[in-house]
Tab-separated table of N, CA and C in Angstrom:
chain	number	residue	atom	x	y	z
A	1	MET	N	-43.516	6.165	-58.526
A	1	MET	CA	-42.383	5.980	-57.340
A	1	MET	C	-41.046	5.155	-57.978
A	2	LEU	N	-41.840	4.281	-59.218
A	2	LEU	CA	-40.591	3.315	-60.193
A	2	LEU	C	-39.504	4.798	-60.714
A	3	LYS	N	-40.420	5.579	-61.210
A	3	LYS	CA	-39.757	6.065	-62.160
A	3	LYS	C	-38.513	7.006	-60.822
A	4	ALA	N	-38.515	7.506	-59.873
A	4	ALA	CA	-38.016	8.178	-58.740
A	4	ALA	C	-36.952	7.100	-58.143
A	5	GLU	N	-36.933	6.067	-57.825
A	5	GLU	CA	-36.255	5.041	-57.356
A	5	GLU	C	-35.027	4.686	-58.659
A	6	ALA	N	-35.585	4.636	-59.997
A	6	ALA	CA	-34.646	4.264	-61.415
A	6	ALA	C	-33.927	5.336	-61.115
A	7	LEU	N	-34.354	6.431	-61.191
A	7	LEU	CA	-33.696	7.742	-61.073
A	7	LEU	C	-32.335	7.915	-60.120
A	8	HIS	N	-33.356	7.797	-58.562
A	8	HIS	CA	-32.066	7.645	-57.689
A	8	HIS	C	-31.033	6.554	-57.790
A	9	LEU	N	-31.628	5.066	-58.122
A	9	LEU	CA	-29.909	4.307	-58.489
A	9	LEU	C	-29.255	4.792	-59.759
A	10	ALA	N	-29.551	5.473	-60.608
A	10	ALA	CA	-28.643	5.884	-61.626
A	10	ALA	C	-28.104	7.145	-60.959
A	11	ASP	N	-27.836	7.359	-59.729
A	11	ASP	CA	-27.320	8.806	-59.583
A	11	ASP	C	-27.469	9.663	-59.883
A	12	ARG	N	-28.878	10.037	-60.275
A	12	ARG	CA	-29.756	11.367	-60.527
A	12	ARG	C	-30.687	11.487	-59.307
A	13	THR	N	-30.571	11.878	-58.478
A	13	THR	CA	-30.778	11.667	-57.090
A	13	THR	C	-32.001	13.134	-57.209
A	14	SER	N	-31.260	14.346	-57.591
A	14	SER	CA	-32.250	15.621	-57.571
A	14	SER	C	-33.264	15.369	-58.690
A	15	GLU	N	-33.150	14.850	-59.663
A	15	GLU	CA	-34.292	14.633	-60.433
A	15	GLU	C	-35.420	13.156	-60.117
A	16	ALA	N	-35.053	12.945	-59.037
A	16	ALA	CA	-35.462	11.389	-58.223
A	16	ALA	C	-36.654	12.808	-57.296
A	17	LEU	N	-36.176	13.265	-56.685
A	17	LEU	CA	-36.530	14.311	-56.096
A	17	LEU	C	-37.749	14.867	-56.652
A	18	GLU	N	-37.716	15.696	-58.140
A	18	GLU	CA	-38.343	16.251	-58.955
A	18	GLU	C	-39.920	15.025	-59.320
A	19	ALA	N	-39.177	14.084	-59.580
A	19	ALA	CA	-40.061	13.118	-59.860
A	19	ALA	C	-41.231	12.641	-58.319
A	20	ILE	N	-40.791	12.675	-57.003
A	20	ILE	CA	-41.085	12.330	-56.170
A	20	ILE	C	-42.629	13.341	-56.078
A	21	SER	N	-42.158	15.268	-56.506
A	21	SER	CA	-42.885	15.815	-55.694
A	21	SER	C	-44.105	15.523	-57.363
A	22	GLU	N	-43.997	15.556	-58.442
A	22	GLU	CA	-44.636	15.064	-59.671
A	22	GLU	C	-45.763	14.034	-59.508
A	23	ALA	N	-44.802	12.822	-58.451
A	23	ALA	CA	-45.982	11.678	-57.941
A	23	ALA	C	-46.578	12.446	-56.828
A	24	GLU	N	-46.928	13.423	-56.368
A	24	GLU	CA	-47.373	13.827	-54.943
A	24	GLU	C	-48.540	14.682	-55.321
A	25	LYS	N	-47.990	15.538	-56.710
A	25	LYS	CA	-48.713	16.264	-57.271
A	25	LYS	C	-50.144	14.998	-58.083
A	26	ALA	N	-50.108	14.016	-58.585
A	26	ALA	CA	-50.635	12.823	-59.160
A	26	ALA	C	-51.396	12.422	-58.099
A	27	VAL	N	-51.408	12.112	-57.184
A	27	VAL	CA	-52.015	12.074	-55.585
A	27	VAL	C	-52.957	12.655	-55.136
A	28	GLU	N	-52.731	14.302	-55.182
A	28	GLU	CA	-53.812	15.345	-55.002
A	28	GLU	C	-54.602	15.222	-55.700
A	29	ARG	N	-54.336	15.126	-56.834
A	29	ARG	CA	-55.298	15.271	-58.195
A	29	ARG	C	-56.415	13.794	-58.094
A	30	SER	N	-55.634	12.559	-57.913
A	30	SER	CA	-56.642	11.757	-58.211
A	30	SER	C	-57.430	11.159	-56.914
A	31	GLU	N	-56.706	11.902	-55.632
A	31	GLU	CA	-57.124	11.487	-54.544
A	31	GLU	C	-57.118	9.838	-53.701
A	32	GLU	N	-56.359	9.204	-54.188
A	32	GLU	CA	-55.836	8.158	-53.908
A	32	GLU	C	-54.377	8.022	-53.552
A	33	ARG	N	-55.079	7.992	-51.815
A	33	ARG	CA	-53.846	8.506	-51.236
A	33	ARG	C	-52.854	7.232	-50.138
A	34	GLU	N	-52.937	6.206	-50.908
A	34	GLU	CA	-52.329	4.772	-49.997
A	34	GLU	C	-51.220	4.947	-50.133
A	35	TRP	N	-50.755	5.742	-51.167
A	35	TRP	CA	-49.224	5.491	-51.344
A	35	TRP	C	-48.158	7.000	-50.917
A	36	CYS	N	-49.083	7.552	-49.923
A	36	CYS	CA	-48.178	8.718	-49.539
A	36	CYS	C	-47.167	9.103	-48.504
A	37	ALA	N	-47.509	7.692	-47.404
A	37	ALA	CA	-46.422	7.173	-46.449
A	37	ALA	C	-44.765	7.144	-47.503
A	38	GLU	N	-45.138	6.268	-48.571
A	38	GLU	CA	-44.380	5.782	-49.227
A	38	GLU	C	-43.668	6.869	-50.096
A	39	LEU	N	-44.129	7.720	-50.247
A	39	LEU	CA	-43.598	9.109	-51.100
A	39	LEU	C	-43.012	9.871	-50.044
A	40	HIS	N	-43.182	9.954	-49.134
A	40	HIS	CA	-42.443	11.022	-48.173
A	40	HIS	C	-41.279	10.019	-47.170
A	41	ARG	N	-41.003	8.585	-47.615
A	41	ARG	CA	-40.150	7.976	-47.024
A	41	ARG	C	-39.203	7.885	-48.427
A	42	LEU	N	-39.450	7.866	-49.803
A	42	LEU	CA	-38.037	8.451	-50.550
A	42	LEU	C	-37.940	9.461	-50.476
A	43	ARG	N	-38.508	10.214	-50.188
A	43	ARG	CA	-38.023	11.580	-49.811
A	43	ARG	C	-36.954	11.814	-49.311
A	44	GLY	N	-37.245	11.684	-47.854
A	44	GLY	CA	-36.146	11.799	-47.121
A	44	GLY	C	-34.887	10.503	-47.679
A	45	VAL	N	-35.149	9.343	-48.105
A	45	VAL	CA	-33.991	9.119	-48.680
A	45	VAL	C	-33.369	9.655	-49.316
A	46	PHE	N	-33.842	10.777	-50.517
A	46	PHE	CA	-33.421	11.203	-51.305
A	46	PHE	C	-32.771	12.025	-50.667
A	47	LEU	N	-33.180	13.013	-50.144
A	47	LEU	CA	-32.637	14.417	-49.347
A	47	LEU	C	-31.634	14.007	-48.910
A	48	ALA	N	-31.295	12.677	-47.985
A	48	ALA	CA	-30.031	12.894	-46.984
A	48	ALA	C	-29.086	11.959	-48.058
A	49	THR	N	-29.567	11.473	-49.129
A	49	THR	CA	-28.166	11.195	-50.449
A	49	THR	C	-27.991	12.540	-50.516
A	50	LEU	N	-28.352	13.619	-51.115
A	50	LEU	CA	-28.217	14.691	-51.122
A	50	LEU	C	-27.194	15.923	-49.892
A	51	GLY	N	-27.625	15.433	-48.923
A	51	GLY	CA	-26.661	15.443	-47.771
A	51	GLY	C	-27.916	17.047	-47.265
A	52	ALA	N	-29.484	17.009	-47.427
A	52	ALA	CA	-30.293	18.328	-47.344
A	52	ALA	C	-30.105	18.192	-45.828
A	53	ASP	N	-30.850	19.684	-45.568
A	53	ASP	CA	-31.386	19.576	-44.218
A	53	ASP	C	-31.788	18.744	-43.284
A	54	GLU	N	-31.189	18.519	-42.191
A	54	GLU	CA	-31.617	17.332	-41.357
A	54	GLU	C	-33.144	17.748	-41.008
A	55	THR	N	-33.301	18.929	-40.761
A	55	THR	CA	-35.150	18.966	-40.543
A	55	THR	C	-35.772	18.545	-41.029
A	56	GLN	N	-35.248	18.612	-43.027
A	56	GLN	CA	-36.376	18.753	-43.784
A	56	GLN	C	-35.686	16.732	-44.090
A	57	ILE	N	-35.195	16.048	-43.597
A	57	ILE	CA	-35.054	14.793	-44.161
A	57	ILE	C	-35.711	14.012	-42.589
A	58	GLU	N	-35.808	14.702	-41.481
A	58	GLU	CA	-36.405	14.164	-40.415
A	58	GLU	C	-37.847	14.302	-40.483
A	59	ALA	N	-38.717	15.241	-41.255
A	59	ALA	CA	-39.638	15.601	-41.331
A	59	ALA	C	-40.814	14.880	-42.337
A	60	SER	N	-39.225	14.267	-43.433
A	60	SER	CA	-39.844	13.590	-44.242
A	60	SER	C	-40.012	12.085	-43.757
A	61	PHE	N	-39.270	11.618	-42.834
A	61	PHE	CA	-39.089	10.050	-42.327
A	61	PHE	C	-40.647	10.299	-41.298
A	62	CYS	N	-40.560	11.296	-40.444
A	62	CYS	CA	-41.864	11.064	-39.546
A	62	CYS	C	-43.126	11.446	-39.819
A	63	ALA	N	-43.152	12.142	-41.179
A	63	ALA	CA	-44.491	12.439	-41.927
A	63	ALA	C	-45.060	10.962	-42.410
A	64	ALA	N	-43.630	10.072	-43.275
A	64	ALA	CA	-44.117	8.846	-43.738
A	64	ALA	C	-44.305	7.876	-42.074
A	65	ILE	N	-43.820	8.029	-41.178
A	65	ILE	CA	-44.635	6.934	-40.172
A	65	ILE	C	-46.129	7.642	-39.929
A	66	ARG	N	-46.142	8.853	-39.266
A	66	ARG	CA	-47.542	9.324	-39.395
A	66	ARG	C	-48.679	9.146	-40.647
A	67	ILE	N	-48.246	9.294	-41.413
A	67	ILE	CA	-49.022	8.673	-42.762
A	67	ILE	C	-49.364	7.393	-42.535
A	68	ALA	N	-48.324	6.147	-42.678
A	68	ALA	CA	-48.649	4.907	-42.739
A	68	ALA	C	-49.615	5.067	-41.218
A	69	ARG	N	-49.070	5.282	-40.140
A	69	ARG	CA	-49.960	4.750	-38.832
A	69	ARG	C	-52.115	5.339	-39.367
A	70	GLU	N	-52.259	6.012	-39.576
A	70	GLU	CA	-53.465	6.960	-40.060
A	70	GLU	C	-53.901	5.925	-40.702
A	71	GLN	N	-53.192	5.627	-41.882
A	71	GLN	CA	-53.498	4.604	-43.205
A	71	GLN	C	-53.597	3.509	-42.294
A	72	LYS	N	-53.392	2.835	-41.183
A	72	LYS	CA	-53.438	1.683	-40.761
A	72	LYS	C	-52.306	0.238	-41.253
A	73	SER	N	-50.900	1.013	-41.926
A	73	SER	CA	-50.147	-0.113	-43.137
A	73	SER	C	-49.374	0.105	-41.828
A	74	ILE	N	-49.465	-1.595	-41.772
A	74	ILE	CA	-48.311	-1.829	-40.590
A	74	ILE	C	-47.147	-2.056	-41.544
A	75	SER	N	-47.407	-2.757	-42.813
A	75	SER	CA	-46.264	-2.474	-43.722
A	75	SER	C	-45.113	-1.606	-44.229
A	76	LEU	N	-46.003	-0.699	-43.942
A	76	LEU	CA	-45.105	0.786	-45.053
A	76	LEU	C	-44.811	1.149	-43.412
A	77	GLU	N	-45.595	1.700	-42.550
A	77	GLU	CA	-44.798	2.214	-40.916
A	77	GLU	C	-43.377	1.614	-40.464
A	78	LYS	N	-43.129	0.366	-40.639
A	78	LYS	CA	-42.202	-0.296	-40.153
A	78	LYS	C	-41.212	0.138	-41.519
A	79	ARG	N	-41.316	-0.176	-42.730
A	79	ARG	CA	-40.296	0.554	-43.613
A	79	ARG	C	-40.171	1.486	-43.260
A	80	ALA	N	-40.916	2.453	-43.006
A	80	ALA	CA	-40.626	3.810	-42.648
A	80	ALA	C	-39.844	4.275	-41.021
A	81	GLU	N	-39.868	3.311	-40.714
A	81	GLU	CA	-39.433	3.531	-38.988
A	81	GLU	C	-37.950	2.306	-39.447
A	82	GLY	N	-37.749	1.591	-39.943
A	82	GLY	CA	-36.615	1.122	-40.264
A	82	GLY	C	-35.826	1.777	-41.303
A	83	THR	N	-36.455	2.425	-42.142
A	83	THR	CA	-35.321	3.304	-42.992
A	83	THR	C	-34.967	4.922	-42.031
A	84	TYR	N	-35.708	5.204	-40.980
A	84	TYR	CA	-35.472	6.272	-40.445
A	84	TYR	C	-34.347	6.252	-39.251
A	85	ALA	N	-34.604	4.940	-38.803
A	85	ALA	CA	-33.595	3.825	-37.647
A	85	ALA	C	-32.188	3.903	-38.890
A	86	GLU	N	-32.478	3.788	-39.846
A	86	GLU	CA	-31.184	3.329	-40.581
A	86	GLU	C	-30.158	5.034	-41.060
A	87	TYR	N	-31.538	5.946	-41.008
A	87	TYR	CA	-30.691	6.492	-41.567
A	87	TYR	C	-29.954	7.479	-39.929
A	88	ARG	N	-30.741	7.361	-38.781
A	88	ARG	CA	-29.797	8.293	-37.621
A	88	ARG	C	-28.642	7.222	-37.414
A	89	ARG	N	-28.977	5.682	-37.509
A	89	ARG	CA	-27.145	5.071	-37.305
A	89	ARG	C	-26.513	5.942	-38.223
A	90	GLN	N	-26.776	5.735	-39.398
A	90	GLN	CA	-25.699	5.996	-40.616
A	90	GLN	C	-24.947	7.835	-40.051
A	91	LYS	N	-26.470	8.623	-39.230
A	91	LYS	CA	-25.936	10.094	-38.940
A	91	LYS	C	-25.027	9.662	-38.238
A	92	ALA	N	-25.416	9.452	-36.867
A	92	ALA	CA	-24.135	8.691	-35.809
A	92	ALA	C	-22.880	8.488	-36.269
A	93	THR	N	-22.638	7.815	-37.300
A	93	THR	CA	-21.283	7.405	-37.441
A	93	THR	C	-20.204	8.169	-39.311
A	94	ALA	N	-21.702	9.197	-39.148
A	94	ALA	CA	-21.155	9.638	-40.311
A	94	ALA	C	-20.427	11.061	-40.038
A	95	SER	N	-19.300	11.562	-41.337
A	95	SER	CA	-18.479	12.337	-40.733
A	95	SER	C	-19.039	13.714	-41.205
A	96	GLY	N	-20.657	13.495	-41.062
A	96	GLY	CA	-21.209	14.920	-41.172
A	96	GLY	C	-21.333	14.960	-42.743
A	97	GLY	N	-22.439	15.751	-43.314
A	97	GLY	CA	-23.110	15.634	-44.680
A	97	GLY	C	-23.026	14.429	-45.523
A	98	ARG	N	-22.855	14.625	-46.806
A	98	ARG	CA	-23.359	14.021	-47.580
A	98	ARG	C	-23.025	12.814	-47.211
A	99	GLY	N	-23.584	11.137	-48.543
A	99	GLY	CA	-22.684	10.264	-48.191
A	99	GLY	C	-23.718	9.195	-47.642
A	100	ILE	N	-24.753	9.527	-47.176
A	100	ILE	CA	-25.902	8.528	-46.273
A	100	ILE	C	-26.246	7.808	-47.366
A	101	ARG	N	-25.815	6.772	-47.507
A	101	ARG	CA	-27.050	5.687	-48.233
A	101	ARG	C	-27.950	4.918	-48.355
A	102	LEU	N	-29.548	5.136	-48.279
A	102	LEU	CA	-30.669	4.593	-47.359
A	102	LEU	C	-30.928	3.197	-48.479
A	103	PRO	N	-31.094	1.989	-48.026
A	103	PRO	CA	-32.166	1.648	-48.939
A	103	PRO	C	-33.266	1.749	-49.248
A	104	LEU	N	-33.398	1.310	-50.646
A	104	LEU	CA	-35.031	2.025	-51.204
A	104	LEU	C	-36.073	1.109	-50.411
């Protein structure tokens, strides 16, 4: 996750998405799923930055919230909900497309 965040901050968001995919594969192999919600949240952030399809972005945020609830992780749930709310706020005021910058 740190690698993905660093790549995103260096304006290498496409590479950050690749790093998220790598992290998800590592989670599958290790079966340690405590950070799955955060991986989905970050995927949503990166997709929004790239101006990806709205359904993909929203699916990532919704998955993050759902997984956090299932794991009973209030902090990760609130973090995902907050980021999703900020995405919707920026989307409503944006002129469409790219340019949405969400907090990590």
